[in-house]
XYZ file of C-alpha atoms in Angstrom:
542
model
C 201.596 310.904 100.049
C 197.984 310.285 100.854
C 198.211 306.590 101.285
C 195.489 304.771 99.325
C 192.667 303.752 101.469
C 193.696 301.350 104.095
C 194.069 304.000 106.782
C 191.919 303.659 109.977
C 189.560 306.485 110.475
C 191.427 309.519 111.881
C 190.698 310.624 115.426
C 187.929 313.161 115.381
C 188.713 316.723 116.422
C 186.699 319.779 116.185
C 188.541 321.855 113.543
C 187.544 325.511 113.908
C 186.737 327.369 110.840
C 188.287 330.751 110.451
C 186.066 333.762 110.433
C 186.279 336.525 107.778
C 187.629 339.572 109.561
C 189.833 342.524 108.765
C 192.563 341.095 110.797
C 191.351 337.531 111.483
C 193.245 334.358 112.226
C 192.775 331.188 111.289
C 195.192 314.476 105.508
C 195.479 307.064 102.775
C 198.152 306.637 98.015
C 201.264 307.383 97.692
C 203.161 308.251 95.557
C 206.672 310.009 82.697
C 206.527 310.886 80.150
C 207.858 309.814 76.867
C 209.920 312.856 76.493
C 213.430 311.951 75.872
C 214.730 315.678 75.520
C 214.592 318.249 78.168
C 211.470 318.484 80.593
C 208.367 320.086 78.905
C 207.542 323.763 79.633
C 203.955 325.210 79.900
C 203.258 327.468 76.981
C 202.162 330.422 78.950
C 202.554 334.151 78.591
C 205.714 335.528 80.123
C 205.612 336.499 83.874
C 204.197 340.054 84.125
C 202.456 339.777 80.913
C 199.257 337.623 81.999
C 196.757 340.241 82.870
C 193.157 339.500 83.804
C 191.470 338.515 80.686
C 188.570 340.816 81.661
C 189.536 343.521 84.252
C 187.180 343.194 87.311
C 185.812 339.813 86.366
C 186.332 337.109 89.056
C 188.817 334.696 88.039
C 187.368 331.627 86.298
C 184.516 333.401 84.569
C 186.136 334.196 81.492
C 187.239 331.835 78.699
C 190.825 332.255 77.332
C 193.395 330.496 75.317
C 197.129 330.783 75.841
C 199.326 328.733 73.583
C 197.956 325.139 73.445
C 195.920 325.591 76.658
C 192.343 326.757 76.783
C 190.061 327.465 80.005
C 186.330 327.677 79.510
C 183.805 328.374 82.347
C 181.156 325.680 82.806
C 179.680 323.032 85.237
C 181.548 322.073 88.305
C 183.608 318.805 88.196
C 181.961 315.635 89.317
C 182.745 314.408 92.916
C 181.807 310.872 94.297
C 179.582 312.670 96.832
C 178.096 316.076 97.012
C 180.721 318.614 98.505
C 179.093 321.463 100.314
C 182.169 323.640 100.022
C 181.741 323.744 96.142
C 178.236 325.104 96.508
C 179.160 328.712 95.305
C 182.244 327.818 93.349
C 182.995 329.219 89.954
C 183.863 326.241 87.769
C 185.241 325.184 84.332
C 187.739 323.134 82.408
C 191.219 323.436 81.238
C 192.000 321.635 77.987
C 195.676 320.960 77.405
C 197.817 318.332 75.293
C 198.048 314.953 76.707
C 201.730 314.889 75.777
C 203.357 318.247 75.211
C 205.975 316.665 72.989
C 202.966 316.113 70.561
C 201.059 319.321 70.918
C 198.749 318.358 67.959
C 197.995 315.064 69.446
C 195.413 313.902 72.083
C 193.888 316.679 74.279
C 192.796 316.171 77.909
C 190.231 318.138 80.108
C 190.865 318.885 83.746
C 187.988 319.980 85.989
C 188.516 323.258 87.830
C 186.669 324.708 90.801
C 187.376 328.139 92.405
C 185.921 328.528 95.834
C 185.559 332.293 96.486
C 187.274 334.036 99.398
C 185.122 334.682 102.431
C 186.429 338.142 102.514
C 184.560 340.849 100.725
C 187.919 342.352 99.602
C 189.968 339.398 98.587
C 193.771 339.588 97.924
C 194.621 339.147 94.288
C 196.824 336.008 94.640
C 194.838 332.895 95.031
C 195.871 329.732 96.842
C 196.077 326.443 94.628
C 195.428 323.208 96.533
C 197.639 320.356 95.299
C 196.094 316.901 96.413
C 197.865 313.920 97.727
C 198.216 310.409 96.320
C 199.357 310.209 93.642
C 195.937 309.636 92.195
C 193.677 311.726 94.430
C 191.481 314.419 92.949
C 191.838 317.844 94.418
C 188.347 318.930 93.930
C 187.108 316.196 96.132
C 189.230 317.665 98.893
C 187.622 321.188 98.870
C 186.252 320.563 102.441
C 189.647 319.865 103.891
C 191.015 323.163 102.414
C 188.104 325.305 103.285
C 187.968 323.811 106.847
C 191.621 324.722 107.145
C 190.760 328.491 106.437
C 192.651 328.684 102.992
C 189.870 330.756 101.465
C 189.758 333.212 104.287
C 190.759 336.191 102.130
C 191.951 334.563 98.924
C 190.149 332.550 96.274
C 190.846 328.918 96.584
C 191.664 327.017 93.327
C 191.290 323.335 92.905
C 191.945 321.431 89.697
C 191.550 317.659 89.030
C 195.324 316.671 88.236
C 195.540 314.775 84.941
C 194.102 311.315 85.254
C 192.245 311.827 88.405
C 188.610 311.150 89.113
C 186.996 314.247 87.405
C 189.458 314.521 84.501
C 188.893 313.436 81.072
C 190.064 310.831 80.621
C 190.488 309.563 84.106
C 192.905 306.676 84.882
C 190.922 304.772 87.497
C 191.410 301.142 87.923
C 188.457 299.613 90.080
C 189.845 296.206 89.593
C 193.118 297.085 91.659
C 190.788 298.387 94.322
C 188.741 295.252 94.340
C 191.963 293.240 94.626
C 193.264 295.333 97.431
C 190.111 294.594 99.246
C 190.428 290.751 98.700
C 194.145 290.972 99.636
C 193.341 291.394 103.319
C 192.570 287.783 103.513
C 195.903 286.858 101.876
C 199.349 286.264 103.256
C 201.046 289.557 102.131
C 204.400 288.283 100.853
C 203.228 284.934 99.449
C 204.200 284.191 95.768
C 200.589 283.885 94.841
C 199.726 287.112 96.346
C 202.432 288.698 94.254
C 201.203 287.149 91.184
C 197.608 288.285 91.676
C 198.787 291.791 92.590
C 200.909 292.280 89.404
C 198.186 290.557 87.350
C 195.753 293.272 88.500
C 198.148 296.017 87.800
C 198.801 294.699 84.285
C 195.143 294.230 83.721
C 194.560 297.969 84.448
C 197.626 298.942 82.179
C 196.210 296.903 79.249
C 192.739 298.387 79.636
C 193.959 301.942 79.760
C 196.454 301.478 76.954
C 193.593 299.944 74.763
C 191.804 303.264 75.255
C 194.597 305.081 73.514
C 195.863 306.663 76.656
C 199.594 307.652 76.510
C 200.556 306.310 79.911
C 203.920 307.838 79.860
C 202.303 311.327 79.915
C 200.942 311.033 83.419
C 203.720 312.497 85.627
C 204.907 315.529 87.515
C 206.510 317.233 84.749
C 203.313 317.269 82.631
C 201.027 318.042 85.618
C 203.285 320.926 86.726
C 202.918 322.378 83.231
C 199.111 321.858 83.420
C 198.959 323.971 86.464
C 201.119 326.773 84.916
C 198.813 326.822 81.958
C 195.895 327.132 84.395
C 197.515 330.085 85.911
C 198.079 331.755 82.458
C 194.506 331.049 81.065
C 193.039 332.373 84.227
C 194.949 335.590 83.801
C 196.498 335.263 87.343
C 199.748 337.246 87.751
C 201.093 335.157 90.664
C 199.504 332.614 93.180
C 200.335 330.388 96.129
C 200.512 326.754 96.518
C 199.202 324.624 99.480
C 200.410 321.095 98.850
C 199.705 318.049 100.939
C 201.377 314.663 100.894
C 202.257 313.559 97.256
C 201.227 317.082 96.302
C 204.322 318.265 97.838
C 206.274 316.132 95.458
C 204.392 317.872 92.453
C 204.882 321.291 94.070
C 208.582 320.914 94.326
C 208.793 320.058 90.821
C 206.533 322.954 89.902
C 208.844 325.211 91.845
C 211.807 324.015 89.911
C 210.212 324.096 86.444
C 207.883 327.226 86.716
C 209.109 329.531 89.651
C 208.171 332.819 88.246
C 204.374 332.852 88.853
C 204.720 331.398 92.459
C 204.381 333.971 95.361
C 204.749 331.494 98.130
C 204.476 327.764 98.633
C 203.388 325.717 101.816
C 204.373 322.072 101.923
C 202.425 319.714 104.373
C 203.624 316.121 104.742
C 206.738 316.497 102.616
C 207.821 314.046 99.942
C 210.861 315.369 98.096
C 211.425 313.895 94.524
C 215.180 313.809 95.168
C 214.811 311.328 97.907
C 211.495 309.529 97.142
C 211.317 305.594 97.010
C 211.120 302.563 99.093
C 214.081 303.370 101.395
C 212.507 306.755 102.221
C 209.212 305.183 103.221
C 211.072 302.876 105.752
C 212.807 306.008 107.212
C 209.510 307.707 107.538
C 207.919 304.849 109.232
C 210.680 304.676 111.765
C 210.370 308.233 112.574
C 206.612 308.228 113.030
C 206.586 304.926 115.057
C 209.509 306.139 117.257
C 207.644 309.443 117.923
C 204.644 307.631 119.109
C 206.231 305.105 121.166
C 208.456 307.696 122.954
C 205.508 309.730 123.816
C 203.748 306.798 125.353
C 207.006 306.164 127.321
C 206.737 309.712 128.696
C 203.356 309.389 129.957
C 203.348 307.484 133.353
C 199.963 305.803 132.716
C 200.831 304.677 129.277
C 204.375 303.592 130.198
C 203.087 301.711 133.277
C 200.344 299.862 131.408
C 202.429 299.287 128.062
C 206.192 299.287 128.925
C 208.475 299.164 126.124
C 206.008 299.500 123.508
C 208.588 299.595 120.652
C 209.924 296.261 121.565
C 206.414 294.779 121.705
C 205.705 296.072 118.291
C 208.903 294.632 116.865
C 208.278 291.257 118.491
C 204.617 291.219 116.956
C 206.006 291.952 113.525
C 208.477 289.086 113.745
C 206.019 286.670 115.220
C 203.131 287.368 112.823
C 205.594 287.146 109.935
C 206.576 283.603 111.082
C 203.081 282.538 112.084
C 200.324 284.909 110.648
C 197.026 285.189 112.516
C 193.789 284.723 110.720
C 190.463 286.136 111.966
C 187.159 287.274 110.856
C 185.752 290.704 111.421
C 182.621 292.739 110.658
C 183.230 295.650 108.510
C 180.786 298.633 108.234
C 178.887 298.382 104.831
C 179.364 294.557 104.532
C 176.830 292.056 105.678
C 179.175 289.151 105.698
C 182.065 288.697 108.032
C 185.414 289.351 106.316
C 188.495 287.197 106.632
C 191.646 289.111 107.502
C 195.194 287.599 107.662
C 197.658 289.459 109.820
C 201.242 289.034 109.161
C 204.362 291.082 109.722
C 203.951 292.965 106.375
C 200.307 293.721 107.201
C 201.041 294.918 110.753
C 203.669 297.366 109.492
C 201.353 298.777 106.833
C 198.564 299.075 109.452
C 200.924 300.900 111.855
C 201.903 303.324 109.207
C 198.386 304.546 108.882
C 197.403 303.972 112.580
C 199.457 307.045 113.732
C 196.280 308.937 112.570
C 194.544 307.450 115.574
C 197.640 307.531 117.897
C 195.779 307.403 121.298
C 194.405 303.947 120.227
C 197.609 302.274 119.198
C 199.127 301.059 122.491
C 195.842 299.411 123.540
C 195.445 297.828 120.063
C 198.932 296.462 120.132
C 198.539 295.248 123.716
C 195.216 293.305 122.642
C 197.111 291.833 119.699
C 199.874 290.593 121.945
C 197.359 289.043 124.214
C 195.569 287.067 121.362
C 192.934 289.600 120.506
C 193.587 290.827 116.788
C 190.102 292.142 116.096
C 190.599 295.872 116.694
C 193.599 296.057 114.260
C 192.058 293.627 111.778
C 188.914 295.772 111.721
C 190.965 298.868 111.021
C 193.252 297.192 108.634
C 190.248 295.772 106.493
C 187.923 298.582 107.111
C 189.947 301.082 105.147
C 190.480 298.708 102.203
C 186.788 297.661 101.940
C 185.370 301.125 102.501
C 183.322 302.484 99.682
C 185.740 305.372 99.598
C 188.432 302.959 98.531
C 186.520 301.912 95.382
C 186.840 303.542 92.049
C 188.365 306.901 93.217
C 192.117 306.584 93.055
C 193.908 307.179 89.685
C 196.186 304.156 89.599
C 197.326 305.154 86.189
C 198.721 308.285 87.636
C 200.149 306.426 90.679
C 202.187 304.081 88.429
C 203.110 307.057 85.980
C 204.775 308.747 88.787
C 206.299 305.709 90.749
C 207.455 303.874 87.540
C 209.143 306.763 85.706
C 210.447 308.863 88.651
C 211.202 306.525 91.452
C 211.941 302.838 90.622
C 214.491 303.859 87.689
C 216.552 305.788 90.331
C 216.523 303.440 93.149
C 218.005 300.006 92.972
C 216.470 297.047 94.595
C 219.369 296.843 96.906
C 219.105 300.368 97.849
C 215.381 299.707 98.740
C 216.335 296.668 100.919
C 219.009 298.728 102.675
C 216.316 301.171 103.633
C 214.388 298.507 105.261
C 217.686 296.898 107.083
C 218.755 300.194 108.368
C 215.412 301.458 109.742
C 214.266 298.078 111.088
C 217.369 295.848 111.473
C 215.458 293.283 113.643
C 212.796 292.703 110.981
C 212.819 289.319 108.970
C 214.107 289.745 105.424
C 210.424 288.984 104.045
C 209.315 292.103 105.856
C 212.219 294.375 104.671
C 211.524 293.415 101.127
C 208.199 295.100 101.206
C 208.374 298.747 101.812
C 205.527 300.349 103.687
C 202.923 301.563 101.382
C 204.706 300.182 98.369
C 204.120 296.421 98.303
C 205.345 294.762 95.104
C 206.316 298.259 93.620
C 209.215 296.931 91.277
C 207.300 293.955 89.669
C 204.356 296.269 89.335
C 206.517 298.927 87.531
C 207.922 296.215 85.275
C 204.422 295.419 84.286
C 203.553 299.095 83.902
C 206.327 299.500 81.380
C 206.754 303.342 80.948
C 210.169 305.129 80.159
C 212.198 306.643 82.970
C 211.678 310.301 83.333
C 214.699 312.613 82.654
C 217.333 312.225 85.466
C 216.645 315.874 86.373
C 213.356 314.846 88.067
C 215.553 313.767 90.966
C 217.241 317.109 91.356
C 216.823 319.081 94.645
C 214.655 322.072 94.227
C 216.557 325.297 94.707
C 215.491 329.025 94.876
C 214.170 331.713 97.064
C 210.416 331.263 96.832
C 209.127 331.885 100.348
C 208.254 328.371 101.530
C 206.623 326.872 104.634
C 207.690 323.167 105.426
C 205.117 321.693 107.742
C 205.403 318.080 109.268
C 203.686 316.161 111.892
C 205.694 314.649 114.835
C 203.766 311.416 114.410
C 203.956 311.206 110.745
C 204.940 307.722 109.507
C 204.274 308.280 105.990
C 206.342 311.223 105.070
C 208.900 311.587 107.886
C 209.306 314.936 109.649
C 213.095 315.070 108.714
C 211.898 315.805 105.174
C 211.308 319.457 106.225
C 215.098 320.136 107.216
C 215.960 318.226 104.044
C 214.262 320.297 101.569
C 215.519 323.471 103.545
C 219.018 322.542 102.617
C 218.588 324.031 99.205
C 215.704 326.571 99.614
C 216.956 329.930 100.498
C 213.703 331.276 102.042
C 212.101 328.575 104.091
C 210.350 328.212 107.415
C 210.613 324.501 108.692
C 207.794 323.687 111.375
C 207.019 320.278 112.993
C 203.644 320.113 114.721
C 204.231 317.739 117.593
C 201.914 314.808 118.084
C 200.198 315.054 114.685
C 200.110 312.505 111.907
C 200.491 312.917 108.114
C 198.932 316.112 106.677
C 198.808 318.411 109.645
C 196.119 320.909 108.135
C 193.482 318.128 108.498
C 193.809 317.555 112.274
C 195.661 320.605 113.902
C 194.144 323.999 114.503
C 197.513 325.292 115.194
C 198.895 324.104 111.773
C 195.964 325.917 110.206
C 196.836 329.145 112.047
C 200.545 328.834 110.980
C 199.599 328.348 107.298
C 197.137 331.231 107.012
C 199.601 333.578 108.731
C 202.365 332.422 106.340
C 200.144 333.377 103.313
C 199.608 336.811 104.945
C 203.319 337.349 105.429
C 205.426 334.740 103.701
C 208.590 334.179 105.586
C 207.180 335.300 108.895
C 204.567 332.756 109.881
C 203.188 333.143 113.271
C 204.180 329.882 115.331
C 203.135 331.008 118.724
C 200.424 328.408 118.963
C 203.082 325.709 119.199
C 203.828 326.613 122.796
C 200.359 325.679 123.977
C 200.226 322.202 122.278
C 199.602 319.236 124.682
C 200.220 315.482 123.852
C 197.142 313.292 123.473
C 196.217 310.903 126.269
C 196.627 307.355 125.308
C 194.026 304.903 125.893
C 194.393 302.243 128.422
C 192.625 299.035 128.840
C 191.876 296.974 131.956
């Protein structure tokens, strides 16, 4: 799940672009439908009967209708800023029913961009990028996918998932983004904060509903059918998926609902639908925190300067929850100082994202323990107040997924037990607010969409070649999700990249090499780069 913007900036690393060669080598939302019968199916041609609509024509250049879906070439989807990687893309739109239970009802349009392969002789099976979130727009993530080498010798297909930034309609809610920015100056778990939080959610819902949008149609079942319709209308016999964060949630549903057109699937930062919810976010946080703290303990300089960092962090959570610290910081792009309240809940949420800048974490916690909260406060506020946090996330899709697929299948007691098990020393007020999912249950009550069919929680089974990638420092989708999904997949490679945060293709050259080799020979990824990886050196202060 790409956690919606409150993450500190990732550590910068030079990520090598892969060269096109005959034998070359080579990520912060999280996480339905009104259908009461069986899940919807894409109305596409049968597998093996979806030939290129114009033999020899590059995919995405020919209009085609299959069932209720139509693809038309056209202008590239809009993005908040120019995306250089889309400079030579072939673009268009996919038109599909908003709700497949009502095929004659409202239609929606999804932006499509196809980045050509670097190779002069590309393979026939493209790679489809499934974005994180929920609520992030895949088209805007083209640079990450291209920098990861995914278009080395295959076309790269990006489509704006229904409801996202460049889709029509989009389900953006700038008022929620504005409240999240203001909330950095509020006590996280205070009743008034909850009231304002839920009020912002309801305001968004009411505004979208007034536009005639069927809020129950924005979910994984419909989105998976959208991608299958895209495959059919592009005339692609089979393709591959590269899914990051929440995109892995969608990919696992896609694999279950429409397996026949999938050659292979890579999952990066894994979020299984069968275990998603508040309890799982607590487990992931524990894994990511422990990975970082243990690595500090194994480095003499870090361990000597910051002994027992885990205990220091736990004490800070308890102390701040009992007595929050208020400070003011300067945030890039804001002329006036910003008030920030750090309580226990805020610190846990900061830490969940701060594993992206792992080398800074011990020093930042030490400064906070010594009465200097500015570094953490600046990072915590900077993400929420960044222009990139405003008006880009499709909150209507966020709650469409959470409130139909998660909360109906996890009781409040189960959510609380997740916090108690992972962090038994935390105060109950902290355990009540799962990382990344503050006030999820009252938000979903306000969103008021029907539960998805119970099958949405089924484990995905099958023999599609699958690569399950995780980061050893991932505190957003824990590394144990790799072995978890492997229990029911017959042809899967599970790889954890040590020392890396959430979405390893964004930061790890090794992960990029593994991914590209996997698509070359699914089931036999080259993982030899793992043996050369070294832990980051943690920063130490005076």
